[in-house]
PDB file of C-alpha atoms in Angstrom:
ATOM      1  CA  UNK A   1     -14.402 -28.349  15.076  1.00 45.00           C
ATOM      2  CA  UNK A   2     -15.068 -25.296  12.794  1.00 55.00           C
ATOM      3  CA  UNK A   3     -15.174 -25.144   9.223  1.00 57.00           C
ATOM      4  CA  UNK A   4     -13.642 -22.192   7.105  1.00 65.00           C
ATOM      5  CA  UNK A   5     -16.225 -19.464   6.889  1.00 70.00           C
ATOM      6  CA  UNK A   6     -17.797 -20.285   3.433  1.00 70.00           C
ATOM      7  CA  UNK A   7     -18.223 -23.735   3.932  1.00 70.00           C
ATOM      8  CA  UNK A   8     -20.208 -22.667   7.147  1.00 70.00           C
ATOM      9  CA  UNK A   9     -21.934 -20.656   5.059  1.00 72.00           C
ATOM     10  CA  UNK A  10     -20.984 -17.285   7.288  1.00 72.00           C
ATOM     11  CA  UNK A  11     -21.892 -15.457   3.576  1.00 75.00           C
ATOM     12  CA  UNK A  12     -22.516 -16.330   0.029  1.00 76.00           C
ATOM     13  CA  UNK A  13     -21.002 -16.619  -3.236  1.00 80.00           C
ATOM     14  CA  UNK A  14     -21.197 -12.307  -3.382  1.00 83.00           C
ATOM     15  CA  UNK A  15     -20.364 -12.035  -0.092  1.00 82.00           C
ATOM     16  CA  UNK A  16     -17.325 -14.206  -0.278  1.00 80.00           C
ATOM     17  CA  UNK A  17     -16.442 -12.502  -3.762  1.00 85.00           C
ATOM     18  CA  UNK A  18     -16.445  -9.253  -1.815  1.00 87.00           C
ATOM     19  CA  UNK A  19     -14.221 -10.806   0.565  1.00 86.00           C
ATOM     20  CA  UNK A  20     -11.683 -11.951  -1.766  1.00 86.00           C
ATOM     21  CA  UNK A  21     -11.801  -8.831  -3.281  1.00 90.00           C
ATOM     22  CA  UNK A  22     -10.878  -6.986  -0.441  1.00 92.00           C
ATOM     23  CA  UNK A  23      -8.454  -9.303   1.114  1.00 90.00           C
ATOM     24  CA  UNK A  24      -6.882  -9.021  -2.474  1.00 89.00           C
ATOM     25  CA  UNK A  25      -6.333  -5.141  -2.510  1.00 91.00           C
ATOM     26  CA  UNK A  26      -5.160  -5.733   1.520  1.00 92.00           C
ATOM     27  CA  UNK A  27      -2.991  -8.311  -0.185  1.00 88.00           C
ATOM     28  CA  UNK A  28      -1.840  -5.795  -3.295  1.00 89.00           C
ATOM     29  CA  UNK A  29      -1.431  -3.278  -0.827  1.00 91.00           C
ATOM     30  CA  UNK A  30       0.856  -4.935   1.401  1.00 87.00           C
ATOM     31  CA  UNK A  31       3.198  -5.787  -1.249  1.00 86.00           C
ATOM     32  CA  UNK A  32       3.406  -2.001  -2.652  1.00 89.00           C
ATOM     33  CA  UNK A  33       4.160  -1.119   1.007  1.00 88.00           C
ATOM     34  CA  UNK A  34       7.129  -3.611   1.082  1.00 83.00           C
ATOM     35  CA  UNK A  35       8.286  -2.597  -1.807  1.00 84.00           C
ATOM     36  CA  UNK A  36       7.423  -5.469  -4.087  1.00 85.00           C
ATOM     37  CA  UNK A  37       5.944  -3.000  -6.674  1.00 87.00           C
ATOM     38  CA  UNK A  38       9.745  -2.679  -7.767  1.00 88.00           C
ATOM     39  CA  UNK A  39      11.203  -5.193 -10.231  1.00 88.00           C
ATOM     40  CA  UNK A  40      14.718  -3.776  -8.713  1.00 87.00           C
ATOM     41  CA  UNK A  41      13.757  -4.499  -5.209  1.00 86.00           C
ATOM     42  CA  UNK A  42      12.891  -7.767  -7.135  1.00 86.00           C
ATOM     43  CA  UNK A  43      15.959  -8.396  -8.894  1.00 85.00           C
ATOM     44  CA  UNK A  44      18.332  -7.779  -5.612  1.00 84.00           C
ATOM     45  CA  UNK A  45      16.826 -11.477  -4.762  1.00 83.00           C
ATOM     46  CA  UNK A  46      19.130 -12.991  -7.316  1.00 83.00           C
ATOM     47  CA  UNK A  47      22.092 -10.746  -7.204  1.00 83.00           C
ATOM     48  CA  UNK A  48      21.985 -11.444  -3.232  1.00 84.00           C
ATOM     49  CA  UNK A  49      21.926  -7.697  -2.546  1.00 85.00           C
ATOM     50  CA  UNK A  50      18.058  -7.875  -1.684  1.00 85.00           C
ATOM     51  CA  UNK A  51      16.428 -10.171   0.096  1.00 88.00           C
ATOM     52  CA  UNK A  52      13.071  -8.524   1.045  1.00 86.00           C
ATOM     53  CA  UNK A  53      11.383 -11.027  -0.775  1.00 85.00           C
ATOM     54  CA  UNK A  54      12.688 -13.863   0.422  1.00 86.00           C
ATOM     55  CA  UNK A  55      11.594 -12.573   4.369  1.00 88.00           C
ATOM     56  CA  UNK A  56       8.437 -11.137   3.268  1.00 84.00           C
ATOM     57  CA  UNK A  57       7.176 -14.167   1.406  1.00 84.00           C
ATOM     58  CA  UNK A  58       8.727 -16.427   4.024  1.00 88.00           C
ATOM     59  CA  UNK A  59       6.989 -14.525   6.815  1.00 91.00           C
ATOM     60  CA  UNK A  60       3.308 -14.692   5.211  1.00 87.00           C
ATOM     61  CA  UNK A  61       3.944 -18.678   5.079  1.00 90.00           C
ATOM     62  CA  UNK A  62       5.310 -19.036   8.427  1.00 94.00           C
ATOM     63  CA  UNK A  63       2.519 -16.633   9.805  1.00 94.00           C
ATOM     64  CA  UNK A  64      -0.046 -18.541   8.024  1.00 92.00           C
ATOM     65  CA  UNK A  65       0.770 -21.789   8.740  1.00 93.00           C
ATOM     66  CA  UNK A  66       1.128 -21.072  12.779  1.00 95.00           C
ATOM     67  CA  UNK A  67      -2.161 -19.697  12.479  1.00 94.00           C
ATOM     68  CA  UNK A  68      -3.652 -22.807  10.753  1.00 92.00           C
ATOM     69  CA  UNK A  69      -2.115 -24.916  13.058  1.00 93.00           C
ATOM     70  CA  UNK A  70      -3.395 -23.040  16.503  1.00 94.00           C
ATOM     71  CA  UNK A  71      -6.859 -22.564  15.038  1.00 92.00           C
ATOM     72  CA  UNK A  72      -6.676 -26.364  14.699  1.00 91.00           C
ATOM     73  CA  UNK A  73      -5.070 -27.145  17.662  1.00 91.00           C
ATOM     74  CA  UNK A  74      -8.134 -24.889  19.510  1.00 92.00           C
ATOM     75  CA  UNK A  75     -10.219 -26.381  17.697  1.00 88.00           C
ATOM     76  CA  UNK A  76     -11.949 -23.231  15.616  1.00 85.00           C
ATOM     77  CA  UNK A  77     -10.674 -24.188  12.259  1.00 86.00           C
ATOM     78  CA  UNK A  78     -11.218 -28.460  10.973  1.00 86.00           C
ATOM     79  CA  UNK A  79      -8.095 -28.788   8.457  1.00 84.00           C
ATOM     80  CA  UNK A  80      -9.367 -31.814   7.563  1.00 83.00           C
ATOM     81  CA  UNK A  81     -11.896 -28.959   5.257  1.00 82.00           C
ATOM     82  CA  UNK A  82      -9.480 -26.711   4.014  1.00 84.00           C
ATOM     83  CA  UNK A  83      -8.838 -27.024   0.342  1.00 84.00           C
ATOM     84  CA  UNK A  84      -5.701 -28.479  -0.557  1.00 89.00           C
ATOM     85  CA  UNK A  85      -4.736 -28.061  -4.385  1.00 91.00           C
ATOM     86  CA  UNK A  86      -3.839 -31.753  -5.964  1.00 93.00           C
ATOM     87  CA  UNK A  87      -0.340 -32.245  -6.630  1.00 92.00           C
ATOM     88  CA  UNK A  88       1.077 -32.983 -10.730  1.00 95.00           C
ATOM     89  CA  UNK A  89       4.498 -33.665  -9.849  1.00 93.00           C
ATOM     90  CA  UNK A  90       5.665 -33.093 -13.755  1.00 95.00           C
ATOM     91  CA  UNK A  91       3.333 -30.308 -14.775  1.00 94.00           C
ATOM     92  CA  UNK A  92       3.928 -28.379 -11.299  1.00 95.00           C
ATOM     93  CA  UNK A  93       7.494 -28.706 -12.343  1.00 96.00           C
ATOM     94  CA  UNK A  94       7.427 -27.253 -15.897  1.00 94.00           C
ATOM     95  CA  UNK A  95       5.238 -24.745 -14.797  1.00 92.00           C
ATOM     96  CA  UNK A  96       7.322 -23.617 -12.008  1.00 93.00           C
ATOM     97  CA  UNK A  97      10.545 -23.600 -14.702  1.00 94.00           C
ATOM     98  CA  UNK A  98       8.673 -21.552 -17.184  1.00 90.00           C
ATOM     99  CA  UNK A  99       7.233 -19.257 -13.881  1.00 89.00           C
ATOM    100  CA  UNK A 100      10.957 -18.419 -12.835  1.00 89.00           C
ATOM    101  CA  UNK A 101      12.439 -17.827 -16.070  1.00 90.00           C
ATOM    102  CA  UNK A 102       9.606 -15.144 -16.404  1.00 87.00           C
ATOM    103  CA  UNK A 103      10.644 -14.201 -12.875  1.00 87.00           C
ATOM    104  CA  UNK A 104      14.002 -13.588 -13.919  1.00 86.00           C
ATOM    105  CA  UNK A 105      13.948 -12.290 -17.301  1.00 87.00           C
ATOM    106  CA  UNK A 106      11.040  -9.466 -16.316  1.00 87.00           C
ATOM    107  CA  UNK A 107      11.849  -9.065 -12.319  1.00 87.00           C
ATOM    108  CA  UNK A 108       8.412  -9.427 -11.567  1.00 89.00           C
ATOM    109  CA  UNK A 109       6.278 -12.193 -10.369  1.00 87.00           C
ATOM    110  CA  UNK A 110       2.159 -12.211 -11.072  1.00 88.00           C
ATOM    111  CA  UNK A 111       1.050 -10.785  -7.660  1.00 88.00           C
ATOM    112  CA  UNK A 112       4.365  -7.767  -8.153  1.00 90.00           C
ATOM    113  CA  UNK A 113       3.354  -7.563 -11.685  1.00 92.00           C
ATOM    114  CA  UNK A 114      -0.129  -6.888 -10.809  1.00 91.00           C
ATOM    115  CA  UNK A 115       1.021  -4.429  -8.442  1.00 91.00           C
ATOM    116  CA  UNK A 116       3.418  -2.684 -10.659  1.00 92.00           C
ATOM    117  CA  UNK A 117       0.756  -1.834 -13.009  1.00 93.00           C
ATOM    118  CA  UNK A 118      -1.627  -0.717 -10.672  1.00 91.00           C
ATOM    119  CA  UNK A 119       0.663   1.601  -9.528  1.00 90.00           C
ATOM    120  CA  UNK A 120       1.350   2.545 -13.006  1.00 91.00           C
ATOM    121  CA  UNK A 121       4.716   0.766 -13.982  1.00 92.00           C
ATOM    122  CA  UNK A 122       5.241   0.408 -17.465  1.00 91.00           C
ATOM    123  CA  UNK A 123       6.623  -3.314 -17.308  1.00 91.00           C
ATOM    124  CA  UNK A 124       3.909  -4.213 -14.718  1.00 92.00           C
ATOM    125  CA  UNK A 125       1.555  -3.472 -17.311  1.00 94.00           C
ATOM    126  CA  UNK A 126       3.403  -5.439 -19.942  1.00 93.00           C
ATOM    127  CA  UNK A 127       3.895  -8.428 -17.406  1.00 92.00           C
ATOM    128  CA  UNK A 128      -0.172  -8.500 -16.982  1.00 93.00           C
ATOM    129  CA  UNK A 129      -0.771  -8.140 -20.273  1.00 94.00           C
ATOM    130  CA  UNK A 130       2.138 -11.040 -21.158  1.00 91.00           C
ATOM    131  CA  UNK A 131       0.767 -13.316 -18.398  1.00 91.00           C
ATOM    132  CA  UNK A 132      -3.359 -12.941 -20.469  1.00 92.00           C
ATOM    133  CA  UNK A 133      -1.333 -13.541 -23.604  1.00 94.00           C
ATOM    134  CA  UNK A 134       0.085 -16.810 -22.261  1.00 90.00           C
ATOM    135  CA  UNK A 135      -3.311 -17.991 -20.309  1.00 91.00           C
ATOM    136  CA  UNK A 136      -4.991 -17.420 -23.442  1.00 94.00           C
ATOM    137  CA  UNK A 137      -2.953 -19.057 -25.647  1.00 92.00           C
ATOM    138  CA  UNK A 138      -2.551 -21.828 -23.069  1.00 89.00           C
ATOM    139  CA  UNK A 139      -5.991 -22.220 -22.967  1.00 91.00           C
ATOM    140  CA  UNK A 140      -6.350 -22.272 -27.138  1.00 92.00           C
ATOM    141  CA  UNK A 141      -3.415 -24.414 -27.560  1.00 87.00           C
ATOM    142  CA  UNK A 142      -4.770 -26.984 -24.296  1.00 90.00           C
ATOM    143  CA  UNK A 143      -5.864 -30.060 -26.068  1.00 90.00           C
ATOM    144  CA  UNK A 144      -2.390 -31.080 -27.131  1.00 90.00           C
ATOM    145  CA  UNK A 145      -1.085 -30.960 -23.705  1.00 90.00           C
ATOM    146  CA  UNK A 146      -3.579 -32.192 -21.523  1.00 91.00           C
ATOM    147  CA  UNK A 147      -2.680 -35.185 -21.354  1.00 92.00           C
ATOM    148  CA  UNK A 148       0.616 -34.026 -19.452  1.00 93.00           C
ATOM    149  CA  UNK A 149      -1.422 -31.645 -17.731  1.00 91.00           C
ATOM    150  CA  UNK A 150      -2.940 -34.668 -15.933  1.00 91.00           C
ATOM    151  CA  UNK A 151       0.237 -36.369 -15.711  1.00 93.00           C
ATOM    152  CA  UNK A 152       1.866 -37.468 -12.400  1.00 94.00           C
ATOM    153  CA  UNK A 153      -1.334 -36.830 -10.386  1.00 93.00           C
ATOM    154  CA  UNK A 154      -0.359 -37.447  -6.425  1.00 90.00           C
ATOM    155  CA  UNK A 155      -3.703 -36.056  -5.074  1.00 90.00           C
ATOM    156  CA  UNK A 156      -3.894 -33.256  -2.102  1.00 89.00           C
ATOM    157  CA  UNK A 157      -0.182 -34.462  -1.559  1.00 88.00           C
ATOM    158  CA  UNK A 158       1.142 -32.284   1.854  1.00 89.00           C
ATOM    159  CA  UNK A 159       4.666 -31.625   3.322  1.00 90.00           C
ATOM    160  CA  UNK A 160       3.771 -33.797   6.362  1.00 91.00           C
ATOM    161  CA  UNK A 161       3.070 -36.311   4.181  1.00 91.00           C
ATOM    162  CA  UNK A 162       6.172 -36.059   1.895  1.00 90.00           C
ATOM    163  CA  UNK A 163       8.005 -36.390   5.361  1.00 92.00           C
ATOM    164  CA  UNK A 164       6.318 -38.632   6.886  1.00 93.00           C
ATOM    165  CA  UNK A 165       5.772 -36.364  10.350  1.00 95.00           C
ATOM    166  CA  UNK A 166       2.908 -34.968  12.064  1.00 93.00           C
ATOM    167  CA  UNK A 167       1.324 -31.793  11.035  1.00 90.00           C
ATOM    168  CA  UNK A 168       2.779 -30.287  14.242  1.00 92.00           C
ATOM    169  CA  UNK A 169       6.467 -31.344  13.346  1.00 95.00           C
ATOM    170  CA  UNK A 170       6.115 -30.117   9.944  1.00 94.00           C
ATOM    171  CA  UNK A 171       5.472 -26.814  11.176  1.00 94.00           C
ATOM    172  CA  UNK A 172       8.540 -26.668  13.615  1.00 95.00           C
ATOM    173  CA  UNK A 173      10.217 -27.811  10.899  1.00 95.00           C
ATOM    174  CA  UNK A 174       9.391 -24.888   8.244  1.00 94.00           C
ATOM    175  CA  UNK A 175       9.603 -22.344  11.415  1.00 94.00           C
ATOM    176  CA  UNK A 176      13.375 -23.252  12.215  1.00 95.00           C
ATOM    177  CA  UNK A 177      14.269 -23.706   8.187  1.00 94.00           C
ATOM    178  CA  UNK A 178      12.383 -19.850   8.452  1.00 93.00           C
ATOM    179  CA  UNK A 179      14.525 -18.470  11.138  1.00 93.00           C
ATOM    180  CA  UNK A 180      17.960 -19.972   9.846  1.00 95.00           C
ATOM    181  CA  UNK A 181      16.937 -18.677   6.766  1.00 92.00           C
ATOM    182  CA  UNK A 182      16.116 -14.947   7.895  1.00 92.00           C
ATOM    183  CA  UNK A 183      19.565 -14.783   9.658  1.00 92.00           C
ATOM    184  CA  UNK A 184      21.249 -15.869   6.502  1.00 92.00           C
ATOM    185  CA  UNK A 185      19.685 -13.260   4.847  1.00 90.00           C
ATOM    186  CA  UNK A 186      20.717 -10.533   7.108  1.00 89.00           C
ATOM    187  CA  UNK A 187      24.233 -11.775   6.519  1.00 89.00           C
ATOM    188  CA  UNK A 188      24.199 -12.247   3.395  1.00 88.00           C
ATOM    189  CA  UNK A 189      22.383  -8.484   2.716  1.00 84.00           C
ATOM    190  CA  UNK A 190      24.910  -6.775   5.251  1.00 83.00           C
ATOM    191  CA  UNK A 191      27.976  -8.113   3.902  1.00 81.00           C
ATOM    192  CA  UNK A 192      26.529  -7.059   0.212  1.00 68.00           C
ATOM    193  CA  UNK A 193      26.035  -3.646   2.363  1.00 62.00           C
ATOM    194  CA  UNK A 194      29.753  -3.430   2.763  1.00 60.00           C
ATOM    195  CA  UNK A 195      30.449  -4.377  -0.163  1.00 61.00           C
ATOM    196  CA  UNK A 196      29.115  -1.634  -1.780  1.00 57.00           C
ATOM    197  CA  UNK A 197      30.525   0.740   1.098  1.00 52.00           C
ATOM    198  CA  UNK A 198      34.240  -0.275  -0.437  1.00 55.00           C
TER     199      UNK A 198
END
């Protein structure tokens, strides 16, 4: 079995910075093109009039995972050596609270917010700058809370593991929670579509 290119050592630490780099602005660019530049296009997400995000995002999982899986399964890629990001059940929690409120209240996520400024958005470029202002004073104000940023460790803690199923069920799984959830969507979006026709 194969190991992810950098660990094979394919290229080194500039090569694989160049390559990040670039798979970022493929990334940015991508989003722009779906329209995820647009903290309107955003904000149709939670008035269920929009829900471009919700495929888009869901399809670059889906997409991802599938192709984990079959490199796997072909044996090119060993998952055994992809980095998995430990788990902090409480942290992960707080963090993903004070992550959607931001969501909400500016329509714009970090990767759209990045995007929005780039493109020259006024409140993608406060966003960016909001999101430095809270790293840094994250990163000042750390020693009080890292002890809770340690808290509820569960280790490289995966959905197949969670469920207790194979890696292959787990991916059915997220594929047919994927495609009930795209053709919700559509009817959700269409009948907001006549909706506004009336």
């Amino acid at each position: 079995m194969g190991a992810p290119f950098f660990e094979l050592g394919a290229f080194g630490s500039r090569g694989a910075l160049v390559a990040a780099v670039l798979i970022g602005v493929a990334f940015g660019w991508c989003l722009e093109r779906a329209g995820m530049g647009s903290a309107r296009k955003l904000a149709g997400q939670f008035y269920l009039t929009d829900l471009t995000v919700f495929k888009v995002m869901f399809s670059a999982i889906v997409t991802a995972m599938l192709g984990a899986f079959w490199l796997a399964r072909l044996g090119v890629l060993d998952l055994s050596r992809v980095y998995v990001p430990d788990t902090f059940v409480l942290p992960q929690l707080v963090g993903g609270l004070v992550f959607g409120v931001g969501f909400v209240i500016g329509g714009l996520c970090p990767g759209t917010s990045c995007v929005a400024a780039v493109t020259g958005r006024g409140d993608g470029m406060m966003l960016v700058a909001g999101m430095f202002t809270g790293v840094l004073a994250t990163g000042l104000a750390f020693r009080p809370i890292a002890r809770f940023f340690d808290s509820t460790a569960r280790g490289a803690f995966t959905l197949p593991q969670l469920l207790h199923v194979s890696y292959g069920v787990a991916v059915a799984l997220v594929v047919a929670v994927a495609l009930v959830g795209f053709r919700i969507a559509e009817r959700i979006e269409r009948r907001g579509g006549e909706r506004d026709l009336e």
